Amino acid sequence: MILDPPFLLVDLDREAPHRMDSTDQVRVGFAAEPTEVGEDFDVLLTGVPEAPRPWVACADPFTTGRRLGWLVGRRPAASVALVQVLRMGTALAPPERLVVESLAYSTLQGGADFEAWLAAAPARTPRPADSPVRLRRQGDRLSVTLDRPRARNAMDAATRDALCEALRVAVADASIARVDLYGNGPSFCSGGDLSEFGTSRDPAQAHLVRVHRSPAALLQRCGARVTAHLHGACVGAGIELAAFANRVLAAPDTVIRLPEIEMGLIPGAGGTASLPVRIGRERTAYLALTGDPLTAEEALEWGLVDEVTASAEG
């Protein structure tokens, strides 16, 4: 056992799993082969290729575990908040998961790590679009297309609000049998618009806005009819929202990533609610803690996407 708060690394080939009561550590277990270990670990690593869920396959589990410890040490507050939110989510109703995520996100917005990231980040020029979301109705099908190609469909406030309006149409109209969600341009969605990060200085008000104007909450209500068509960069909100869809199709060039921990934050567009349903909380934690990219084929193996298809640009 290697103990370095707030991180715990356990060699499961040498130590039997035991009940751990600490809630303020990121708990990682590793083993040569997957074993039954219960639900006490936030990430499980193994050297077996194509390991079954909840395990993550890697070439050297011990080295990967040590790297996770280093990453947690860089952003301890965000890392611990992430695993706490993921653990709590298993016992909450879907709408409540979004509230807990938003509360944690808003808390971290007032933290030192996010302030430091903002101070070091280069200035970015906003690129507003007149119509950031396009709608097209054909019979009982509705196409919703993110349309800020110059900004790689980054999710600014205007895009978020327009997407909410589009999804409200789907929620309200039961005659719509299918909703197709696309992104125009080189990427499906490159995540939150970094030009707006830090512009809200009231985390409490930001929380109220986030839960009131929530594409994730609307997708929870109509997701059974939604097919998401991914291509290019699917970063942060790009994959967090898409994962609510009943069916997720990915072009071969799709690259998925959760970068928020490095900013001192956690996924804030619904990712702690949507990704665990598809891949489990342990693999969700791994993606978020490392920030590592996931290819379309890897996402297919994990179940984060349902099919790798031809180009899915809208």
mmCIF file of C-alpha atoms in Angstrom:
data_model
loop_
_atom_site.group_PDB
_atom_site.id
_atom_site.type_symbol
_atom_site.label_atom_id
_atom_site.label_comp_id
_atom_site.label_asym_id
_atom_site.label_seq_id
_atom_site.Cartn_x
_atom_site.Cartn_y
_atom_site.Cartn_z
ATOM 1 C CA MET A 1 0.000 0.000 0.000
ATOM 2 C CA ILE A 2 1.334 3.438 -0.949
ATOM 3 C CA LEU A 3 -0.271 6.257 1.013
ATOM 4 C CA ASP A 4 0.146 9.894 0.070
ATOM 5 C CA PRO A 5 -3.048 11.841 0.892
ATOM 6 C CA PRO A 6 -5.288 12.556 -0.892
ATOM 7 C CA PHE A 7 -4.240 9.527 -2.971
ATOM 8 C CA LEU A 8 -4.188 5.829 -2.159
ATOM 9 C CA LEU A 9 -2.564 3.227 -4.429
ATOM 10 C CA VAL A 10 -3.109 -0.445 -3.584
ATOM 11 C CA ASP A 11 -1.400 -3.471 -5.152
ATOM 12 C CA LEU A 12 -4.290 -5.936 -5.256
ATOM 13 C CA ASP A 13 -1.949 -8.830 -6.070
ATOM 14 C CA ARG A 14 -0.291 -8.357 -2.671
ATOM 15 C CA GLU A 15 -3.076 -6.980 -0.492
ATOM 16 C CA ALA A 16 -6.621 -8.268 -0.082
ATOM 17 C CA PRO A 17 -9.318 -5.653 -0.746
ATOM 18 C CA HIS A 18 -10.781 -4.266 2.437
ATOM 19 C CA ARG A 19 -13.447 -1.763 3.356
ATOM 20 C CA MET A 20 -12.135 1.804 3.200
ATOM 21 C CA ASP A 21 -14.045 4.486 5.065
ATOM 22 C CA SER A 22 -12.046 7.526 3.978
ATOM 23 C CA THR A 23 -14.011 9.780 1.627
ATOM 24 C CA ASP A 24 -11.298 12.378 0.994
ATOM 25 C CA GLN A 25 -8.868 10.303 -1.076
ATOM 26 C CA VAL A 26 -8.710 9.132 -4.658
ATOM 27 C CA ARG A 27 -8.448 5.337 -4.331
ATOM 28 C CA VAL A 28 -6.696 3.398 -7.106
ATOM 29 C CA GLY A 29 -6.169 -0.358 -7.238
ATOM 30 C CA PHE A 30 -3.994 -2.284 -9.680
ATOM 31 C CA ALA A 31 -3.544 -5.971 -10.475
ATOM 32 C CA ALA A 32 -1.955 -8.160 -13.124
ATOM 33 C CA GLU A 33 -5.407 -9.567 -13.911
ATOM 34 C CA PRO A 34 -8.917 -8.318 -13.092
ATOM 35 C CA THR A 35 -10.346 -9.627 -9.832
ATOM 36 C CA GLU A 36 -13.494 -9.087 -7.780
ATOM 37 C CA VAL A 37 -12.771 -6.118 -5.521
ATOM 38 C CA GLY A 38 -16.138 -4.542 -4.685
ATOM 39 C CA GLU A 39 -16.832 -0.838 -5.080
ATOM 40 C CA ASP A 40 -14.214 0.766 -2.831
ATOM 41 C CA PHE A 41 -11.887 1.904 -5.618
ATOM 42 C CA ASP A 42 -12.269 4.945 -7.861
ATOM 43 C CA VAL A 43 -9.996 3.563 -10.602
ATOM 44 C CA LEU A 44 -8.930 -0.037 -11.295
ATOM 45 C CA LEU A 45 -5.890 -0.747 -13.492
ATOM 46 C CA THR A 46 -4.731 -4.013 -15.054
ATOM 47 C CA GLY A 47 -2.236 -5.215 -17.625
ATOM 48 C CA VAL A 48 -4.782 -7.445 -19.388
ATOM 49 C CA PRO A 49 -5.670 -6.044 -22.850
ATOM 50 C CA GLU A 50 -9.342 -5.279 -23.447
ATOM 51 C CA ALA A 51 -10.054 -5.756 -19.747
ATOM 52 C CA PRO A 52 -13.724 -5.845 -18.774
ATOM 53 C CA ARG A 53 -15.477 -2.944 -17.084
ATOM 54 C CA PRO A 54 -14.715 -1.430 -14.583
ATOM 55 C CA TRP A 55 -11.022 -2.147 -15.219
ATOM 56 C CA VAL A 56 -8.781 0.027 -17.390
ATOM 57 C CA ALA A 57 -6.157 -1.812 -19.429
ATOM 58 C CA CYS A 58 -2.669 -0.302 -19.534
ATOM 59 C CA ALA A 59 0.821 -1.522 -20.336
ATOM 60 C CA ASP A 60 2.206 -0.928 -16.843
ATOM 61 C CA PRO A 61 -0.483 -0.634 -14.128
ATOM 62 C CA PHE A 62 1.963 0.354 -11.386
ATOM 63 C CA THR A 63 3.509 3.166 -13.440
ATOM 64 C CA THR A 64 0.068 4.336 -14.504
ATOM 65 C CA GLY A 65 -1.028 4.323 -10.882
ATOM 66 C CA ARG A 66 1.979 6.411 -9.872
ATOM 67 C CA ARG A 67 1.186 8.855 -12.670
ATOM 68 C CA LEU A 68 -2.373 9.157 -11.368
ATOM 69 C CA GLY A 69 -0.950 9.955 -7.947
ATOM 70 C CA TRP A 70 1.162 12.736 -9.457
ATOM 71 C CA LEU A 71 -1.847 14.140 -11.327
ATOM 72 C CA VAL A 72 -3.984 14.072 -8.193
ATOM 73 C CA GLY A 73 -1.195 15.863 -6.334
ATOM 74 C CA ARG A 74 -1.282 18.656 -8.918
ATOM 75 C CA ARG A 75 -5.031 19.211 -8.581
ATOM 76 C CA PRO A 76 -6.074 17.626 -5.274
ATOM 77 C CA ALA A 77 -9.277 19.603 -4.686
ATOM 78 C CA ALA A 78 -10.727 18.919 -8.119
ATOM 79 C CA SER A 79 -9.601 15.279 -8.094
ATOM 80 C CA VAL A 80 -11.202 14.511 -4.749
ATOM 81 C CA ALA A 81 -14.377 16.414 -5.657
ATOM 82 C CA LEU A 82 -14.614 14.391 -8.869
ATOM 83 C CA VAL A 83 -14.521 10.987 -7.192
ATOM 84 C CA GLN A 84 -16.844 12.135 -4.416
ATOM 85 C CA VAL A 85 -19.437 13.274 -6.962
ATOM 86 C CA LEU A 86 -19.084 10.028 -8.918
ATOM 87 C CA ARG A 87 -19.496 7.913 -5.781
ATOM 88 C CA MET A 88 -22.598 9.833 -4.672
ATOM 89 C CA GLY A 89 -24.114 9.621 -8.132
ATOM 90 C CA THR A 90 -24.681 5.890 -7.883
ATOM 91 C CA ALA A 91 -27.298 6.467 -5.151
ATOM 92 C CA LEU A 92 -29.013 9.509 -6.698
ATOM 93 C CA ALA A 93 -31.805 9.943 -9.215
ATOM 94 C CA PRO A 94 -30.567 11.232 -12.612
ATOM 95 C CA PRO A 95 -31.715 14.870 -12.126
ATOM 96 C CA GLU A 96 -30.086 15.003 -8.689
ATOM 97 C CA ARG A 97 -26.749 13.928 -10.149
ATOM 98 C CA LEU A 98 -26.709 17.103 -12.231
ATOM 99 C CA VAL A 99 -27.389 19.265 -9.173
ATOM 100 C CA VAL A 100 -24.574 17.652 -7.175
ATOM 101 C CA GLU A 101 -22.194 18.036 -10.121
ATOM 102 C CA SER A 102 -23.073 21.716 -10.481
ATOM 103 C CA LEU A 103 -22.629 22.409 -6.773
ATOM 104 C CA ALA A 104 -19.157 20.868 -6.840
ATOM 105 C CA TYR A 105 -18.276 22.696 -10.061
ATOM 106 C CA SER A 106 -19.332 26.049 -8.599
ATOM 107 C CA THR A 107 -17.328 25.394 -5.435
ATOM 108 C CA LEU A 108 -14.215 24.723 -7.498
ATOM 109 C CA GLN A 109 -14.781 27.877 -9.551
ATOM 110 C CA GLY A 110 -13.912 29.791 -6.392
ATOM 111 C CA GLY A 111 -10.802 27.696 -5.750
ATOM 112 C CA ALA A 112 -7.134 28.595 -5.993
ATOM 113 C CA ASP A 113 -6.346 26.058 -8.732
ATOM 114 C CA PHE A 114 -8.961 27.488 -11.105
ATOM 115 C CA GLU A 115 -7.775 31.028 -10.339
ATOM 116 C CA ALA A 116 -4.214 29.985 -11.154
ATOM 117 C CA TRP A 117 -5.307 28.354 -14.406
ATOM 118 C CA LEU A 118 -7.214 31.499 -15.401
ATOM 119 C CA ALA A 119 -4.215 33.686 -14.639
ATOM 120 C CA ALA A 120 -1.931 31.553 -16.811
ATOM 121 C CA ALA A 121 -4.384 31.014 -19.698
ATOM 122 C CA PRO A 122 -3.852 33.119 -22.828
ATOM 123 C CA ALA A 123 -6.474 35.689 -23.726
ATOM 124 C CA ARG A 124 -9.043 34.364 -26.169
ATOM 125 C CA THR A 125 -11.227 36.338 -28.548
ATOM 126 C CA PRO A 126 -14.948 35.516 -28.460
ATOM 127 C CA ARG A 127 -16.372 34.267 -31.767
ATOM 128 C CA PRO A 128 -20.140 34.648 -31.489
ATOM 129 C CA ALA A 129 -22.435 33.216 -34.141
ATOM 130 C CA ASP A 130 -25.743 34.720 -35.244
ATOM 131 C CA SER A 131 -27.440 31.318 -35.133
ATOM 132 C CA PRO A 132 -25.265 28.922 -33.126
ATOM 133 C CA VAL A 133 -27.763 26.049 -33.409
ATOM 134 C CA ARG A 134 -29.733 25.042 -36.515
ATOM 135 C CA LEU A 135 -33.001 23.078 -36.498
ATOM 136 C CA ARG A 136 -34.538 21.098 -39.336
ATOM 137 C CA ARG A 137 -37.778 19.137 -39.126
ATOM 138 C CA GLN A 138 -38.515 16.360 -41.622
ATOM 139 C CA GLY A 139 -41.654 14.421 -40.787
ATOM 140 C CA ASP A 140 -41.164 12.890 -37.367
ATOM 141 C CA ARG A 141 -37.406 13.559 -37.310
ATOM 142 C CA LEU A 142 -35.691 16.635 -35.905
ATOM 143 C CA SER A 143 -32.080 17.519 -36.722
ATOM 144 C CA VAL A 144 -30.220 19.735 -34.251
ATOM 145 C CA THR A 145 -26.860 21.042 -35.478
ATOM 146 C CA LEU A 146 -24.290 22.981 -33.474
ATOM 147 C CA ASP A 147 -23.226 25.680 -35.925
ATOM 148 C CA ARG A 148 -20.166 27.590 -34.752
ATOM 149 C CA PRO A 149 -17.612 25.943 -37.051
ATOM 150 C CA ARG A 150 -15.016 28.732 -36.667
ATOM 151 C CA ALA A 151 -14.997 28.054 -32.929
ATOM 152 C CA ARG A 152 -15.194 24.259 -33.389
ATOM 153 C CA ASN A 153 -18.680 24.465 -31.877
ATOM 154 C CA ALA A 154 -17.366 25.510 -28.478
ATOM 155 C CA MET A 155 -20.216 25.809 -26.009
ATOM 156 C CA ASP A 156 -20.653 29.484 -25.099
ATOM 157 C CA ALA A 157 -23.697 30.839 -23.265
ATOM 158 C CA ALA A 158 -25.529 31.655 -26.494
ATOM 159 C CA THR A 159 -24.968 28.160 -27.876
ATOM 160 C CA ARG A 160 -26.062 26.585 -24.602
ATOM 161 C CA ASP A 161 -29.256 28.627 -24.554
ATOM 162 C CA ALA A 162 -30.010 27.898 -28.219
ATOM 163 C CA LEU A 163 -29.422 24.182 -27.644
ATOM 164 C CA CYS A 164 -31.816 24.286 -24.694
ATOM 165 C CA GLU A 165 -34.478 25.867 -26.885
ATOM 166 C CA ALA A 166 -33.976 23.174 -29.526
ATOM 167 C CA LEU A 167 -34.172 20.347 -27.008
ATOM 168 C CA ARG A 168 -37.298 21.851 -25.443
ATOM 169 C CA VAL A 169 -38.970 21.348 -28.807
ATOM 170 C CA ALA A 170 -38.125 17.651 -28.669
ATOM 171 C CA VAL A 171 -39.267 17.340 -25.062
ATOM 172 C CA ALA A 172 -42.581 19.092 -25.721
ATOM 173 C CA ASP A 173 -43.464 17.404 -29.022
ATOM 174 C CA ALA A 174 -44.139 13.685 -28.611
ATOM 175 C CA SER A 175 -44.676 13.366 -32.377
ATOM 176 C CA ILE A 176 -40.909 13.720 -32.859
ATOM 177 C CA ALA A 177 -39.735 10.115 -32.986
ATOM 178 C CA ARG A 178 -36.036 10.807 -33.513
ATOM 179 C CA VAL A 179 -33.629 13.639 -32.778
ATOM 180 C CA ASP A 180 -30.263 13.719 -34.550
ATOM 181 C CA LEU A 181 -27.562 15.817 -32.918
ATOM 182 C CA TYR A 182 -24.754 17.028 -35.197
ATOM 183 C CA GLY A 183 -21.846 19.445 -35.174
ATOM 184 C CA ASN A 184 -20.996 21.523 -38.254
ATOM 185 C CA GLY A 185 -17.376 21.982 -39.271
ATOM 186 C CA PRO A 186 -14.173 20.169 -38.260
ATOM 187 C CA SER A 187 -15.367 19.125 -34.780
ATOM 188 C CA PHE A 188 -18.564 17.991 -33.130
ATOM 189 C CA CYS A 189 -17.886 20.179 -30.074
ATOM 190 C CA SER A 190 -14.586 21.316 -28.585
ATOM 191 C CA GLY A 191 -16.056 21.830 -25.112
ATOM 192 C CA GLY A 192 -16.810 24.951 -23.134
ATOM 193 C CA ASP A 193 -15.856 28.222 -24.807
ATOM 194 C CA LEU A 194 -12.648 29.198 -23.029
ATOM 195 C CA SER A 195 -13.165 32.865 -23.913
ATOM 196 C CA GLU A 196 -16.012 32.888 -21.352
ATOM 197 C CA PHE A 197 -14.189 31.006 -18.575
ATOM 198 C CA GLY A 198 -13.851 33.163 -15.495
ATOM 199 C CA THR A 199 -16.280 35.842 -16.694
ATOM 200 C CA SER A 200 -18.784 34.904 -13.976
ATOM 201 C CA ARG A 201 -17.451 35.945 -10.575
ATOM 202 C CA ASP A 202 -20.450 34.683 -8.609
ATOM 203 C CA PRO A 203 -20.261 30.866 -8.283
ATOM 204 C CA ALA A 204 -23.619 30.710 -6.496
ATOM 205 C CA GLN A 205 -25.383 32.526 -9.329
ATOM 206 C CA ALA A 206 -23.489 30.413 -11.866
ATOM 207 C CA HIS A 207 -24.886 27.290 -10.198
ATOM 208 C CA LEU A 208 -28.450 28.604 -10.497
ATOM 209 C CA VAL A 209 -27.934 29.409 -14.174
ATOM 210 C CA ARG A 210 -26.329 26.038 -14.825
ATOM 211 C CA VAL A 211 -29.234 24.025 -13.418
ATOM 212 C CA HIS A 212 -31.891 26.316 -14.931
ATOM 213 C CA ARG A 213 -30.444 26.379 -18.457
ATOM 214 C CA SER A 214 -29.266 22.796 -18.726
ATOM 215 C CA PRO A 215 -29.027 20.911 -22.023
ATOM 216 C CA ALA A 216 -28.074 17.872 -19.915
ATOM 217 C CA ALA A 217 -31.351 17.983 -17.982
ATOM 218 C CA LEU A 218 -33.322 18.178 -21.229
ATOM 219 C CA LEU A 219 -31.325 15.324 -22.738
ATOM 220 C CA GLN A 220 -32.155 13.223 -19.689
ATOM 221 C CA ARG A 221 -35.816 13.692 -20.649
ATOM 222 C CA CYS A 222 -35.595 13.096 -24.406
ATOM 223 C CA GLY A 223 -32.334 11.123 -24.725
ATOM 224 C CA ALA A 224 -34.152 7.879 -25.565
ATOM 225 C CA ARG A 225 -35.004 9.462 -28.946
ATOM 226 C CA VAL A 226 -31.599 11.078 -29.563
ATOM 227 C CA THR A 227 -28.783 9.879 -31.826
ATOM 228 C CA ALA A 228 -25.526 11.817 -31.490
ATOM 229 C CA HIS A 229 -23.196 11.942 -34.515
ATOM 230 C CA LEU A 230 -19.614 12.599 -33.370
ATOM 231 C CA HIS A 231 -16.574 13.609 -35.389
ATOM 232 C CA GLY A 232 -13.307 15.397 -34.742
ATOM 233 C CA ALA A 233 -12.806 16.843 -31.287
ATOM 234 C CA CYS A 234 -15.380 15.811 -28.681
ATOM 235 C CA VAL A 235 -13.984 17.558 -25.648
ATOM 236 C CA GLY A 236 -15.643 18.244 -22.305
ATOM 237 C CA ALA A 237 -19.259 19.197 -22.992
ATOM 238 C CA GLY A 238 -18.897 17.643 -26.441
ATOM 239 C CA ILE A 239 -18.861 14.124 -25.026
ATOM 240 C CA GLU A 240 -20.668 14.847 -21.756
ATOM 241 C CA LEU A 241 -23.854 15.857 -23.594
ATOM 242 C CA ALA A 242 -23.539 13.283 -26.365
ATOM 243 C CA ALA A 243 -23.309 10.460 -23.817
ATOM 244 C CA PHE A 244 -26.920 11.109 -22.785
ATOM 245 C CA ALA A 245 -28.074 9.998 -26.245
ATOM 246 C CA ASN A 246 -29.640 6.588 -26.684
ATOM 247 C CA ARG A 247 -27.289 5.979 -29.614
ATOM 248 C CA VAL A 248 -23.859 7.508 -30.208
ATOM 249 C CA LEU A 249 -22.192 7.190 -33.612
ATOM 250 C CA ALA A 250 -18.578 8.257 -34.090
ATOM 251 C CA ALA A 251 -16.592 8.993 -37.237
ATOM 252 C CA PRO A 252 -13.109 7.400 -37.323
ATOM 253 C CA ASP A 253 -11.446 10.764 -36.623
ATOM 254 C CA THR A 254 -13.320 11.253 -33.351
ATOM 255 C CA VAL A 255 -11.140 12.083 -30.342
ATOM 256 C CA ILE A 256 -12.729 12.243 -26.884
ATOM 257 C CA ARG A 257 -11.226 14.008 -23.891
ATOM 258 C CA LEU A 258 -12.214 15.384 -20.461
ATOM 259 C CA PRO A 259 -9.773 18.248 -19.686
ATOM 260 C CA GLU A 260 -11.444 19.932 -16.706
ATOM 261 C CA ILE A 261 -9.297 18.563 -13.847
ATOM 262 C CA GLU A 262 -6.204 20.317 -15.189
ATOM 263 C CA MET A 263 -8.189 23.575 -14.965
ATOM 264 C CA GLY A 264 -8.989 22.888 -11.320
ATOM 265 C CA LEU A 265 -12.579 21.913 -12.171
ATOM 266 C CA ILE A 266 -14.629 18.773 -12.803
ATOM 267 C CA PRO A 267 -16.831 17.989 -15.807
ATOM 268 C CA GLY A 268 -19.692 20.475 -15.544
ATOM 269 C CA ALA A 269 -21.950 19.802 -18.529
ATOM 270 C CA GLY A 270 -23.443 16.604 -17.122
ATOM 271 C CA GLY A 271 -20.509 14.254 -17.625
ATOM 272 C CA THR A 272 -20.557 12.830 -14.111
ATOM 273 C CA ALA A 273 -24.158 11.776 -14.786
ATOM 274 C CA SER A 274 -23.956 10.648 -18.418
ATOM 275 C CA LEU A 275 -20.610 8.863 -18.770
ATOM 276 C CA PRO A 276 -20.972 6.519 -15.768
ATOM 277 C CA VAL A 277 -24.187 5.124 -17.248
ATOM 278 C CA ARG A 278 -22.241 4.062 -20.322
ATOM 279 C CA ILE A 279 -18.787 3.185 -18.979
ATOM 280 C CA GLY A 280 -19.024 3.114 -15.179
ATOM 281 C CA ARG A 281 -17.753 5.612 -12.644
ATOM 282 C CA GLU A 282 -14.264 4.059 -12.517
ATOM 283 C CA ARG A 283 -13.516 4.554 -16.203
ATOM 284 C CA THR A 284 -15.125 7.990 -16.065
ATOM 285 C CA ALA A 285 -12.777 8.893 -13.211
ATOM 286 C CA TYR A 286 -9.790 7.616 -15.197
ATOM 287 C CA LEU A 287 -10.686 9.723 -18.259
ATOM 288 C CA ALA A 288 -11.224 12.838 -16.161
ATOM 289 C CA LEU A 289 -8.184 12.447 -13.878
ATOM 290 C CA THR A 290 -5.749 11.782 -16.711
ATOM 291 C CA GLY A 291 -7.276 14.020 -19.385
ATOM 292 C CA ASP A 292 -5.978 11.431 -21.863
ATOM 293 C CA PRO A 293 -7.581 11.220 -25.327
ATOM 294 C CA LEU A 294 -9.783 8.295 -26.296
ATOM 295 C CA THR A 295 -10.016 7.299 -29.961
ATOM 296 C CA ALA A 296 -13.226 6.245 -31.667
ATOM 297 C CA GLU A 297 -12.189 2.589 -31.576
ATOM 298 C CA GLU A 298 -11.264 2.771 -27.897
ATOM 299 C CA ALA A 299 -14.560 4.487 -27.127
ATOM 300 C CA LEU A 300 -16.363 1.721 -29.000
ATOM 301 C CA GLU A 301 -14.568 -0.937 -26.955
ATOM 302 C CA TRP A 302 -15.570 0.823 -23.742
ATOM 303 C CA GLY A 303 -19.176 1.353 -24.806
ATOM 304 C CA LEU A 304 -18.944 5.125 -24.837
ATOM 305 C CA VAL A 305 -19.965 5.041 -28.496
ATOM 306 C CA ASP A 306 -22.182 2.408 -30.133
ATOM 307 C CA GLU A 307 -20.760 2.376 -33.657
ATOM 308 C CA VAL A 308 -17.859 3.795 -35.647
ATOM 309 C CA THR A 309 -19.272 5.095 -38.925
ATOM 310 C CA ALA A 310 -18.379 7.290 -41.849
ATOM 311 C CA SER A 311 -18.132 11.062 -41.373
ATOM 312 C CA ALA A 312 -20.914 12.386 -39.152
ATOM 313 C CA GLU A 313 -20.643 16.119 -39.871
ATOM 314 C CA GLY A 314 -23.981 17.915 -39.947
#
